Short mmCIF file of C-alpha atoms in Angstrom, two decimals:
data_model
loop_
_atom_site.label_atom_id
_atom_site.label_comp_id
_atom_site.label_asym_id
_atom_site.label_seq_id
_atom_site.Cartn_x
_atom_site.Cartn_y
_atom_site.Cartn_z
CA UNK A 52 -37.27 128.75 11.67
CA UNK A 53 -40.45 128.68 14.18
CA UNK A 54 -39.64 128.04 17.28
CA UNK A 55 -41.70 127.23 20.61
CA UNK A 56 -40.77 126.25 24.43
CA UNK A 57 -43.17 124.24 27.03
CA UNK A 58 -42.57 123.69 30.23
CA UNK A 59 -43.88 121.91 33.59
CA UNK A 60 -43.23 121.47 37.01
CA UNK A 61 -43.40 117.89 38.41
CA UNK A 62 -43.60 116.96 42.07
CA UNK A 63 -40.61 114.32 41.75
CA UNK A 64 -36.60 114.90 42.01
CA UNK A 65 -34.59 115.39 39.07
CA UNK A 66 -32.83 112.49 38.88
CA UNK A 67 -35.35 110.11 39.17
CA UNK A 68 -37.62 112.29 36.40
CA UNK A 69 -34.02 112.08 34.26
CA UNK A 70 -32.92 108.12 34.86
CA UNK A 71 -37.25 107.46 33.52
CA UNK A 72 -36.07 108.97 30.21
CA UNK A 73 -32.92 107.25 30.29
CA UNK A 74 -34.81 103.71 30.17
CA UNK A 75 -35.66 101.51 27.78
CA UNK A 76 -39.41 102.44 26.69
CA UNK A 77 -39.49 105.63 27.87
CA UNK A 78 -39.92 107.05 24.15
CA UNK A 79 -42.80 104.21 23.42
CA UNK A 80 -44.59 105.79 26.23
CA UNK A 81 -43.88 109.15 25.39
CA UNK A 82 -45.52 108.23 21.73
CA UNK A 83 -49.11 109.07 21.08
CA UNK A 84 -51.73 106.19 20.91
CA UNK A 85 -53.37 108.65 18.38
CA UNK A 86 -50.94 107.74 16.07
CA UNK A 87 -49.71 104.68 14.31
CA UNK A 88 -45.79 104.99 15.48
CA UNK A 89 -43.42 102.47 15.71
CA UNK A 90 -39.60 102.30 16.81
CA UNK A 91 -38.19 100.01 14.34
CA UNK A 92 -34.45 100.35 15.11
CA UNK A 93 -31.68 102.02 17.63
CA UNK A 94 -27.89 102.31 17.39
CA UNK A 95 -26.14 103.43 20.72
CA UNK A 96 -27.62 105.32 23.32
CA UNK A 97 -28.54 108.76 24.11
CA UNK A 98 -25.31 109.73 25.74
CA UNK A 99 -23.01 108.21 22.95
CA UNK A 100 -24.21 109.96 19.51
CA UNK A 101 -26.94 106.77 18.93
CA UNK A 102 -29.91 107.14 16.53
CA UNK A 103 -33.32 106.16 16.36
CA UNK A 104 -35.52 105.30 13.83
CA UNK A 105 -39.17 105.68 14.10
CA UNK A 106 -42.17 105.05 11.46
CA UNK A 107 -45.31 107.05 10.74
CA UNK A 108 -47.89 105.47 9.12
CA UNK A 109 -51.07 107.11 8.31
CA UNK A 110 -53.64 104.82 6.18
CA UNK A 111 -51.41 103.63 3.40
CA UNK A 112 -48.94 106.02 3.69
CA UNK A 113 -45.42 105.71 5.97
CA UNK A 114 -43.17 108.08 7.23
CA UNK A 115 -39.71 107.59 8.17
CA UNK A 116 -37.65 109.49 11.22
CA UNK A 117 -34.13 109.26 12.28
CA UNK A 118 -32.68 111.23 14.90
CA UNK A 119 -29.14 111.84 15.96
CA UNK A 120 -29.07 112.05 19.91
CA UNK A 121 -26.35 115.62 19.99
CA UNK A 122 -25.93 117.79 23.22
CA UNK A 123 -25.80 115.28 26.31
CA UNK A 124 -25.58 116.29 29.60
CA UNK A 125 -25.99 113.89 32.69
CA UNK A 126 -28.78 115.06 34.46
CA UNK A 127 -29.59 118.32 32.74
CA UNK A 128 -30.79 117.90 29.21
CA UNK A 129 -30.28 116.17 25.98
CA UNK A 130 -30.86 117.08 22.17
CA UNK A 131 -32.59 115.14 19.69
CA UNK A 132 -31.65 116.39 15.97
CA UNK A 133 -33.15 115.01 12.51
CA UNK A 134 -30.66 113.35 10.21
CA UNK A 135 -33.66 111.65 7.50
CA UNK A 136 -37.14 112.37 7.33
CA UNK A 137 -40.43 114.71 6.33
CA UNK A 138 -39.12 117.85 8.53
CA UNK A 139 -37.07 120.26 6.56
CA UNK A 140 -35.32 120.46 9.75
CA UNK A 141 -36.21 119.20 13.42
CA UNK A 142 -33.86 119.95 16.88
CA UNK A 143 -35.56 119.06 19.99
CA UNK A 144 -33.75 119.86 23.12
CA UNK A 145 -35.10 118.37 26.08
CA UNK A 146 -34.16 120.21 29.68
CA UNK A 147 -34.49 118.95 33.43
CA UNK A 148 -33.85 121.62 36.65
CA UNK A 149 -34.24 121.24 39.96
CA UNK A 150 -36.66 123.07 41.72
CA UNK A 151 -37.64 123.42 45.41
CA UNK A 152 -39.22 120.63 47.63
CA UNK A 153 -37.67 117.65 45.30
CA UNK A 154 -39.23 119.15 42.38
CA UNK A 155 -38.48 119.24 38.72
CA UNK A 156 -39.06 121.61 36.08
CA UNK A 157 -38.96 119.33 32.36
CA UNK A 158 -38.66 121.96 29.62
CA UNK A 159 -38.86 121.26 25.66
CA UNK A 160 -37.34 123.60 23.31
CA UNK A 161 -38.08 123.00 19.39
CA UNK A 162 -36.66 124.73 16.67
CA UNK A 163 -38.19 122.99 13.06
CA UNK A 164 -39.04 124.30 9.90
CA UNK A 165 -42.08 122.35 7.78
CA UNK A 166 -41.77 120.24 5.13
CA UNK A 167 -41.78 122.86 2.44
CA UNK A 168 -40.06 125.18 4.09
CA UNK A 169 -40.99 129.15 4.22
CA UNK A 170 -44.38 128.44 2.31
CA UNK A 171 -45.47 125.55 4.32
CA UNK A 172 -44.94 128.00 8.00
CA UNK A 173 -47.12 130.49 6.20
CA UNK A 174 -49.95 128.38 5.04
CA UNK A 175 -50.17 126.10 7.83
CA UNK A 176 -47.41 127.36 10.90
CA UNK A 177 -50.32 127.57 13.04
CA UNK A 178 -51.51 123.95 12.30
CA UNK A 179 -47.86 122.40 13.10
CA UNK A 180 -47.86 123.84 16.21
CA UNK A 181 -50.98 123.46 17.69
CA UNK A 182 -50.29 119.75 16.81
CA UNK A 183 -46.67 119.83 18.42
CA UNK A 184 -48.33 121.44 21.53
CA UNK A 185 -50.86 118.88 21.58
CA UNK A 186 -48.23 115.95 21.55
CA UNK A 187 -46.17 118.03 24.12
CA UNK A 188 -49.14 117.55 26.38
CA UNK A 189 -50.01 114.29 26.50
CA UNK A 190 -46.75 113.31 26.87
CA UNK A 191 -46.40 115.91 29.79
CA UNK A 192 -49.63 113.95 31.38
CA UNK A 193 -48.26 110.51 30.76
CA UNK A 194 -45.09 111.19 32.11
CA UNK A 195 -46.54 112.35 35.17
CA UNK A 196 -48.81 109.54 35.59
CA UNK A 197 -46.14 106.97 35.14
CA UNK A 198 -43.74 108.61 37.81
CA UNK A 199 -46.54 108.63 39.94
CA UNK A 200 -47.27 105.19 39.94
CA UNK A 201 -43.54 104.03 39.86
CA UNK A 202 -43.11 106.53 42.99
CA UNK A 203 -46.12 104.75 44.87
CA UNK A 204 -43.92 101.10 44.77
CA UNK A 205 -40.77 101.65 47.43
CA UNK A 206 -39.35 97.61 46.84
CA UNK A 207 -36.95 96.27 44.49
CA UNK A 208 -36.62 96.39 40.97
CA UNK A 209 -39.19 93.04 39.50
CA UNK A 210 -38.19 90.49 37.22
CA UNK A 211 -41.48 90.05 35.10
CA UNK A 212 -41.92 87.45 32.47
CA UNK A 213 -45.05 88.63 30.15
CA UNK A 214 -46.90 86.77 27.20
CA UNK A 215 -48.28 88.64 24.68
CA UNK A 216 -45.89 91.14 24.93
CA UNK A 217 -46.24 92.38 21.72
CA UNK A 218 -50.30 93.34 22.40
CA UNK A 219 -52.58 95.89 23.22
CA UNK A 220 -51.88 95.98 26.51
CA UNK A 221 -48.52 93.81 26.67
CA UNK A 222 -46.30 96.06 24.52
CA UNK A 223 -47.59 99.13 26.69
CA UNK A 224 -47.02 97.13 29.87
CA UNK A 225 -43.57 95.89 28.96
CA UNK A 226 -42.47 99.23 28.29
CA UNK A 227 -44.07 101.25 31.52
CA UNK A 228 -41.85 98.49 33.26
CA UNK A 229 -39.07 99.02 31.41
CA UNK A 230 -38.94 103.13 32.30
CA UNK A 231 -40.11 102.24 35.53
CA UNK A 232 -36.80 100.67 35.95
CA UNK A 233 -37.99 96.93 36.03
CA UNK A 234 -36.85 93.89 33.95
CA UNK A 235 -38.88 92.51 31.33
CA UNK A 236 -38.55 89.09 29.54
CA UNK A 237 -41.04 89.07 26.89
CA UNK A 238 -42.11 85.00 26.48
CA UNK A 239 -42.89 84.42 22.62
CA UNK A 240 -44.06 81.96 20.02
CA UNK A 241 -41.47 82.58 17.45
CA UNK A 242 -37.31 82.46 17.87
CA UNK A 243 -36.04 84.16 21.07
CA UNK A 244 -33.79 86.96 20.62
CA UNK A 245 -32.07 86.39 23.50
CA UNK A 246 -30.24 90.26 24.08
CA UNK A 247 -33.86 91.25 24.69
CA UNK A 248 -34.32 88.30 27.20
CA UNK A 249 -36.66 86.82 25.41
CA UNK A 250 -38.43 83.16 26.77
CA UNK A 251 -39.78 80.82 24.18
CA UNK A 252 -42.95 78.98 24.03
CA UNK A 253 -45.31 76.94 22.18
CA UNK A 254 -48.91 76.37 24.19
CA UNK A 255 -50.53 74.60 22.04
CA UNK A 256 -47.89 72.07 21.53
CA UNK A 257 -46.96 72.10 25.29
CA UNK A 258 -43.40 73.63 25.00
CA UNK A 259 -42.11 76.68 27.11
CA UNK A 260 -38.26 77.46 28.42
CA UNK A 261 -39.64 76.27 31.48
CA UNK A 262 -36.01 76.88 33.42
CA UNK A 263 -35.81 80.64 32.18
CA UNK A 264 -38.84 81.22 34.28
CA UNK A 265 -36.83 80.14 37.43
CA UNK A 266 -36.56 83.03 39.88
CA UNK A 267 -38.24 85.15 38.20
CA UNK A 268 -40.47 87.48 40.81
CA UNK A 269 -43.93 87.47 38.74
CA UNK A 270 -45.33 86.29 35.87
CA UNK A 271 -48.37 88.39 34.08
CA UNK A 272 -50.31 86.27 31.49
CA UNK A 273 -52.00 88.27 28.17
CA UNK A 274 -51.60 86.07 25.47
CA UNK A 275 -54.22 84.67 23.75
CA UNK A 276 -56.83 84.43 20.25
CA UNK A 277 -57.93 87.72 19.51
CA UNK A 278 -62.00 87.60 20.60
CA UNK A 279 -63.15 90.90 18.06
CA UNK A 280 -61.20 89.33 15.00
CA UNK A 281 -63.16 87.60 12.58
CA UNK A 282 -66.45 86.16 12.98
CA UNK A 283 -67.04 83.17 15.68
CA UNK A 284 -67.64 80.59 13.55
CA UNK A 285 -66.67 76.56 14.92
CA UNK A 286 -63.06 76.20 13.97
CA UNK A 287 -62.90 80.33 15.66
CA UNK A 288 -63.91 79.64 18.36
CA UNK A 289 -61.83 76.50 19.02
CA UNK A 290 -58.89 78.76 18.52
CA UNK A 291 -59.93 81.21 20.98
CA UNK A 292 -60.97 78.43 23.84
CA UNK A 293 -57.31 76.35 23.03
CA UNK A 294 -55.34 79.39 22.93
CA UNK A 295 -57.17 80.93 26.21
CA UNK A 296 -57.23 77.82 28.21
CA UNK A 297 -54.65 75.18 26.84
CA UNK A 298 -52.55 78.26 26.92
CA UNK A 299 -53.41 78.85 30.40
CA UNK A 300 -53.00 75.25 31.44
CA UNK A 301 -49.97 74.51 30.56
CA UNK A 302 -48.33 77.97 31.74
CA UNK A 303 -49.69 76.85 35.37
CA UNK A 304 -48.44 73.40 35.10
CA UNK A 305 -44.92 74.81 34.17
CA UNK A 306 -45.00 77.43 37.38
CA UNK A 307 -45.73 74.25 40.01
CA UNK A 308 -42.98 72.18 38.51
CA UNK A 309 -40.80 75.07 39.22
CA UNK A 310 -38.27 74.90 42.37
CA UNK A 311 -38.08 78.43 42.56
CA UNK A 312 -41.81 79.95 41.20
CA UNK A 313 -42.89 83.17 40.61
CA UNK A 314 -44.50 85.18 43.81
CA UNK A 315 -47.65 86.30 42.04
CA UNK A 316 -49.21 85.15 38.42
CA UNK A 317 -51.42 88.27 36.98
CA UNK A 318 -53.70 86.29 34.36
CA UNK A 319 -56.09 88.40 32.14
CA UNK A 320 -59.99 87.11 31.88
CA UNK A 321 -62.93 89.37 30.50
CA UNK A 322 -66.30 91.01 31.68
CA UNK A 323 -67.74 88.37 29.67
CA UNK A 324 -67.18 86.05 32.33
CA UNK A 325 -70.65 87.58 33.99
CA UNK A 326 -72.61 87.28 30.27
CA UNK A 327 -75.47 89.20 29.41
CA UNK A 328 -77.05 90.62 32.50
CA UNK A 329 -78.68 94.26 31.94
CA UNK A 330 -78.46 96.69 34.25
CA UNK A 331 -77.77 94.69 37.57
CA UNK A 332 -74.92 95.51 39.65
CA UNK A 333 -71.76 93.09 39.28
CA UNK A 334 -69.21 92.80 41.45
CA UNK A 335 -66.46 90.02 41.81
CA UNK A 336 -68.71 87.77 43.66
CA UNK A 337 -71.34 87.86 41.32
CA UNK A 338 -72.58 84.59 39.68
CA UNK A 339 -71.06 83.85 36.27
CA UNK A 340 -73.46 84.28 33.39
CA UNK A 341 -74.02 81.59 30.61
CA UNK A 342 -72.78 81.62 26.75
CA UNK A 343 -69.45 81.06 24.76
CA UNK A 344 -67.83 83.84 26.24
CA UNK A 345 -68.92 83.32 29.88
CA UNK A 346 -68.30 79.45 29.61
CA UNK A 347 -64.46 80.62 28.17
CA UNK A 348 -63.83 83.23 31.29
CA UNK A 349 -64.70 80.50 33.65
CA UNK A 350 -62.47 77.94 32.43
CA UNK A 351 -59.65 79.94 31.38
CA UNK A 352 -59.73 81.25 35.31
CA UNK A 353 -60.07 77.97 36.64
CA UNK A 354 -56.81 76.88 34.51
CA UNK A 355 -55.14 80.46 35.62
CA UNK A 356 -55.88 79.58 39.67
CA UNK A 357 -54.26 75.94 39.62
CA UNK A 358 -51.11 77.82 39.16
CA UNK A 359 -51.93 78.69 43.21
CA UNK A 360 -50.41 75.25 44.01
CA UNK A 361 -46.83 76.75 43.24
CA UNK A 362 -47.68 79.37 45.90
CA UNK A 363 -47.60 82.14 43.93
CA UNK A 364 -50.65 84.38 44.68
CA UNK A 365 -53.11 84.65 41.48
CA UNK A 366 -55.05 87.87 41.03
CA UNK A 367 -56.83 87.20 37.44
CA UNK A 368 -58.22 90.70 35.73
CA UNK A 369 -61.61 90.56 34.28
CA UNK A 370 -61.23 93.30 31.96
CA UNK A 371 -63.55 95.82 30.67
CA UNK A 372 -63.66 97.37 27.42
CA UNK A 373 -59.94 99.19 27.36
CA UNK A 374 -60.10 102.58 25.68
CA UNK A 375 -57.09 103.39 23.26
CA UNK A 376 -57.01 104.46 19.93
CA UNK A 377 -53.49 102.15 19.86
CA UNK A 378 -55.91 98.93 19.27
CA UNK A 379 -58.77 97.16 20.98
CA UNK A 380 -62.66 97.85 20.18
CA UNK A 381 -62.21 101.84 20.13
CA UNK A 382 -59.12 101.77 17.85
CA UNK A 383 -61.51 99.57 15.66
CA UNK A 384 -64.80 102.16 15.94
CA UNK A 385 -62.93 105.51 15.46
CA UNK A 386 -63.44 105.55 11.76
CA UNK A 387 -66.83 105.53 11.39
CA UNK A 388 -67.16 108.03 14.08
CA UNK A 389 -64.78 110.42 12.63
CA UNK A 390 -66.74 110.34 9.48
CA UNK A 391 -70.21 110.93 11.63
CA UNK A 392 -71.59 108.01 10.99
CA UNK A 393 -71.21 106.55 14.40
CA UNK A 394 -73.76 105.85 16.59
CA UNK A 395 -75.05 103.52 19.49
CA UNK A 396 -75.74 99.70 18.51
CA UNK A 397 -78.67 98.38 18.94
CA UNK A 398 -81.02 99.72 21.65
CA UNK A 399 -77.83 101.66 23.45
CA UNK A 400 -79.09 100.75 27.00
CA UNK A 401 -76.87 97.69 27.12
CA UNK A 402 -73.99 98.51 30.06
CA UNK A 403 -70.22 99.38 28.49
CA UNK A 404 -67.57 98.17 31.24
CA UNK A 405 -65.07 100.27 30.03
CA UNK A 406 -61.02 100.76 31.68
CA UNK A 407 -58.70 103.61 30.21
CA UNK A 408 -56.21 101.96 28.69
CA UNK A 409 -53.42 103.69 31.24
CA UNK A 410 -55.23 102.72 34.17
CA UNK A 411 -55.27 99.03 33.12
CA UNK A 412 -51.92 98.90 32.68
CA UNK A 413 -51.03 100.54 36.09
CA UNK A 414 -53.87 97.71 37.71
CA UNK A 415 -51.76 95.38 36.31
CA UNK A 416 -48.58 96.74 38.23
CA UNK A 417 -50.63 97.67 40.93
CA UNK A 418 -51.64 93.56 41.32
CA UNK A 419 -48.31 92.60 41.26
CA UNK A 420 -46.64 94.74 43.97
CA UNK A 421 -49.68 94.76 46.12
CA UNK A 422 -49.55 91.35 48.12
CA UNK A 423 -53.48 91.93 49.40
CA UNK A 424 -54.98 91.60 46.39
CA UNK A 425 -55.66 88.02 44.99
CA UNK A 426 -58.30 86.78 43.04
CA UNK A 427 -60.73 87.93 40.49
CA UNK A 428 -60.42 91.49 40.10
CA UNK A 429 -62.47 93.56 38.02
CA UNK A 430 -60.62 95.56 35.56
CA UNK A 431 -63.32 98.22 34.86
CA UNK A 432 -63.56 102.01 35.70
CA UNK A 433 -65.98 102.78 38.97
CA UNK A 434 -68.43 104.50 36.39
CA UNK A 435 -70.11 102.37 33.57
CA UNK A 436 -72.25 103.64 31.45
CA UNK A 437 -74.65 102.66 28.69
CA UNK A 438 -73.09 102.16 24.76
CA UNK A 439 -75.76 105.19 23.82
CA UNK A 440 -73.58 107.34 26.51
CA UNK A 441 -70.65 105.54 25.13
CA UNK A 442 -71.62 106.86 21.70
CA UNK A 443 -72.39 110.67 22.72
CA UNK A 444 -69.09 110.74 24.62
CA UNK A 445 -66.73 109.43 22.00
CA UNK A 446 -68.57 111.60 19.06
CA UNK A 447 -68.14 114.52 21.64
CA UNK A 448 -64.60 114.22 21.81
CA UNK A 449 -64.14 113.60 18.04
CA UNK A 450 -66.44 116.73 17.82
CA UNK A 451 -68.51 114.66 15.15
CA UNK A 452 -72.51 113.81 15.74
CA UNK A 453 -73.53 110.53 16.41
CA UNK A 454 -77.10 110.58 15.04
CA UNK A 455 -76.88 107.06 13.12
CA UNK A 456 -77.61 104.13 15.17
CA UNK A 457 -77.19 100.48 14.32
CA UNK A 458 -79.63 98.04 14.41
CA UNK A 459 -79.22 95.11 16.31
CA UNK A 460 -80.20 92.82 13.38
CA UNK A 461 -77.33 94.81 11.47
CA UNK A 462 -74.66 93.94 14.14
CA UNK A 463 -75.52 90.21 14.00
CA UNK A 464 -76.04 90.19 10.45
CA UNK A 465 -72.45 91.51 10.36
CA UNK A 466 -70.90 90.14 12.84
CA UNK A 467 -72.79 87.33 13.86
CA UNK A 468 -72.29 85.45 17.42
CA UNK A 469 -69.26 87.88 17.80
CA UNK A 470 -71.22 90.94 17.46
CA UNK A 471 -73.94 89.85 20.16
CA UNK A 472 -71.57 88.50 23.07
CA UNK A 473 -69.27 91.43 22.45
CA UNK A 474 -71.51 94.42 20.75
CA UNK A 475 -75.17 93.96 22.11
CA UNK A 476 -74.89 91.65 25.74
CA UNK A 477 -73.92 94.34 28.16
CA UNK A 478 -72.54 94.30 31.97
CA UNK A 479 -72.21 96.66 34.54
CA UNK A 480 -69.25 95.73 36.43
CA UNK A 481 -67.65 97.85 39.11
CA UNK A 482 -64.12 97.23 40.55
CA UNK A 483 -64.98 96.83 44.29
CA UNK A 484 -61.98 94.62 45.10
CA UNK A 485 -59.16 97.28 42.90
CA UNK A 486 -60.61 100.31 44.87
CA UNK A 487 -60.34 98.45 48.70
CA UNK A 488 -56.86 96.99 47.78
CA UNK A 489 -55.70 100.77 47.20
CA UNK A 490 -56.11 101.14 43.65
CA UNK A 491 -56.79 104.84 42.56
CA UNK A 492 -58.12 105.21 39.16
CA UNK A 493 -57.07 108.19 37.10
CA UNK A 494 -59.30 108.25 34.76
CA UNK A 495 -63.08 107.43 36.44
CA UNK A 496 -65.24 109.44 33.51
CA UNK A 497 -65.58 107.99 30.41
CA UNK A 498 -65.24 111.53 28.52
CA UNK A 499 -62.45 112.08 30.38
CA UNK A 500 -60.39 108.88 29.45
CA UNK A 501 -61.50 110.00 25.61
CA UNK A 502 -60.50 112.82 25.68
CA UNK A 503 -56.84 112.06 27.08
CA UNK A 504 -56.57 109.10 24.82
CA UNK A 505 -57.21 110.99 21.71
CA UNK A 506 -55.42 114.18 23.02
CA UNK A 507 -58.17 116.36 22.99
CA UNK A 508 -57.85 117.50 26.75
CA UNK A 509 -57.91 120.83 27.28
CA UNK A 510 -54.90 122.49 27.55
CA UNK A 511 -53.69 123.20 31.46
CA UNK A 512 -53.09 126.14 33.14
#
């Protein structure tokens, strides 16, 4: 049975590096965005004997785990064992010691044998582990990350109601919340499952749970028609401006009939709002640009600020291009570049305002515990670059050549208004009022956030 031990020193006491792991989420942030996992069921908790069932699906294919939570001690470690699933055996025991200075050292023991047992270690041990070792750390990054940002907020536990809670960037902000120790009530279209505090609401027929939003200290605001979906053709687009600013509207006019409102509204615009404008320097002050998707940003905005009249203070994200393999425009891309036939579109000299998908999600939490910051806010890395850099950097990090570019008659021909607005306009956008309301970024290079994202880091020291 192979058998293989990684460990780490964090700067951060045990207890609070042990009650993260406890939480709720903690194992959907622990999960790769590399791969297509899903937690699809729990019974009991980690100190009581509960399981946990989690699917693998690669392409067609689907893989089912369970695994029996076993040794449990408060503070020190815990064991998760395999009861179903591909391994022919799988015991992870996870270990937490003090260490000097309100450190703690977080080791991982695994013992496993492969899925066909003495042959499968022989013809492919090596493969297995270097796999498990590459899981172990980007996990051992995260984690770090997360506790950092958690550690940097010294107030109260939040009460956050989130729509689209279930996205790209809701389901990984409901759970950093939830390990970070803050409550979450996810606001959705279909029934509310109440044990998970869930709010109910219909935009587009004006309907929300308006008095479950009472007291609540912030609201953040994600939901909305997917923009890279489907071509923009008329009855598209309608969807995307109703769902964007109906949507909008009607969540602000519920927050100023409240007696008791939120403190802060996050609301989520785009780059777009700035259109097409080459190489020139954009900042949050910057004109808006003209088009679909500028004309959207600028209303959906205006409909996100009249929730000001409430009091609560609005910051409203204009967000870059988020890098994750879990969704979005990259999640979209990595095929073709994993078979080399990626390349830049079009020319390649049209600006990428690109965000790591980590770092958005901590700007988020940053906006709502940091009472400065109101207003637009651009939710882009310092460094943007063009989509031919874009291209070299991502084929770099796949280790596959990118020597097949795509016309820009192609893109529209494919894609058609979509594939201009989102594809060929570009904008260089830098996040001047993020960086001098305190945000750090960890992720400022491009290859960098790649590289993390699709865990091919380096390994540390």
């Amino acid at each position: 049975m192979p058998r293989l031990a990684y460990e780490r020193e964090l700067p951060f006491p045990v207890d609070r590096v042990w009650d993260w792991h406890m939480r709720p989420g903690a194992l959907e942030r622990l999960t790769p965005p590399w791969e297509d996992v899903r937690v699809v069921g729990r019974e009991g908790e980690i100190g009581d004997g509960g399981t946990v069932h989690v699917r693998v699906r690669r392409g067609p294919l689907k893989v089912d785990f369970k695994l029996r939570h076993t040794e449990f001690e408060p503070g020190r470690l815990f064991t998760d064992e395999q009861i179903a699933g591909p391994m022919g055996s799988w015991v992870h025991r996870h270990e937490f010691e003090p260490r000097g200075g309100g450190a703690c050292l977080v080791r991982d023991r695994i013992a496993y044998d492969p899925p066909l047992g003495a042959a499968a270690a022989v013809l492919a041990g090596s493969a297995i582990e270097g796999e498990i070792r590459r899981l172990l750390r980007f996990r051992d990054r995260r984690l770090a990350l997360d506790l950092a940002r958690h550690a940097a907020y010294d107030g109260p536990p939040l009460k956050v109601a989130v729509t689209g809670a279930s996205g790209f960037v809701g389901s990984a902000l409901r759970h950093f919340l939830a390990a970070g120790g803050h409550e979450v009530l996810p606001v959705v279209r279909r029934r509310p499952n109440r044990e998970l505090r869930e709010v109910y609401w219909d935009p587009m027929e004006r309907k929300i749970e308006g008095k479950r939003l009472e007291g609540v200290d912030a609201v953040v605001h994600l939901a909305g028609e997917s923009l890279s979906r489907g071509r923009w053709t008329p009855a598209k687009k309608r969807a995307i401006w109703k769902s964007r600013v109906v949507g909008t509207r009607v969540l602000a006019e519920t927050l100023n009939r409240l007696r008791n409102p939120p403190r802060v509204l996050v609301s989520s615009s785009a780059v777009g709002y700035y259109g097409n404008r080459g190489s020139e320097r954009l900042v949050e002050s910057s004109r808006p640009g003209s088009g679909f998707l500028a004309d959207l940003c600028r209303e959906w905005e205006t409909e996100a600020f009249r929730a000001g009249r409430s009091g609560a203070r609005v910051v409203v994200l204009r967000t870059g291009l988020a890098l994750s393999p879990a969704g979005g425009a990259l999640g979209t891309m990595l095929l073709p570049f994993k078979l080399g036939i990626g390349g830049r579109l079009g020319p390649g000299r049209q600006y990428v305002s690109w965000i790591d998908h980590d770092d958005l999600v901590a700007l988020v939490f940053h906006a709502l515990v940091t009472p400065s910051l109101s207003g637009p806010v651009n939710a882009t890395a310092p460094h943007p670059v063009t989509n031919a850099t874009f291209a070299t950097k991502l084929g770099r990090a796949l280790r596959r050549p990118t020597l097949l570019p795509v016309p820009s008659l192609a893109v529209r021909g494919i894609f058609g208004e979509m594939g201009g607005a989102l594809l060929l306009d570009g904008a260089r956008a830098f996040p001047e009022a993020a960086t001098r309301n305190g945000f750090r970024f960890d992720f400022e290079g491009v290859g960098e956030s790649l590289a993390f994202q699709l865990g091919r880091a380096a390994p540390g020291p």
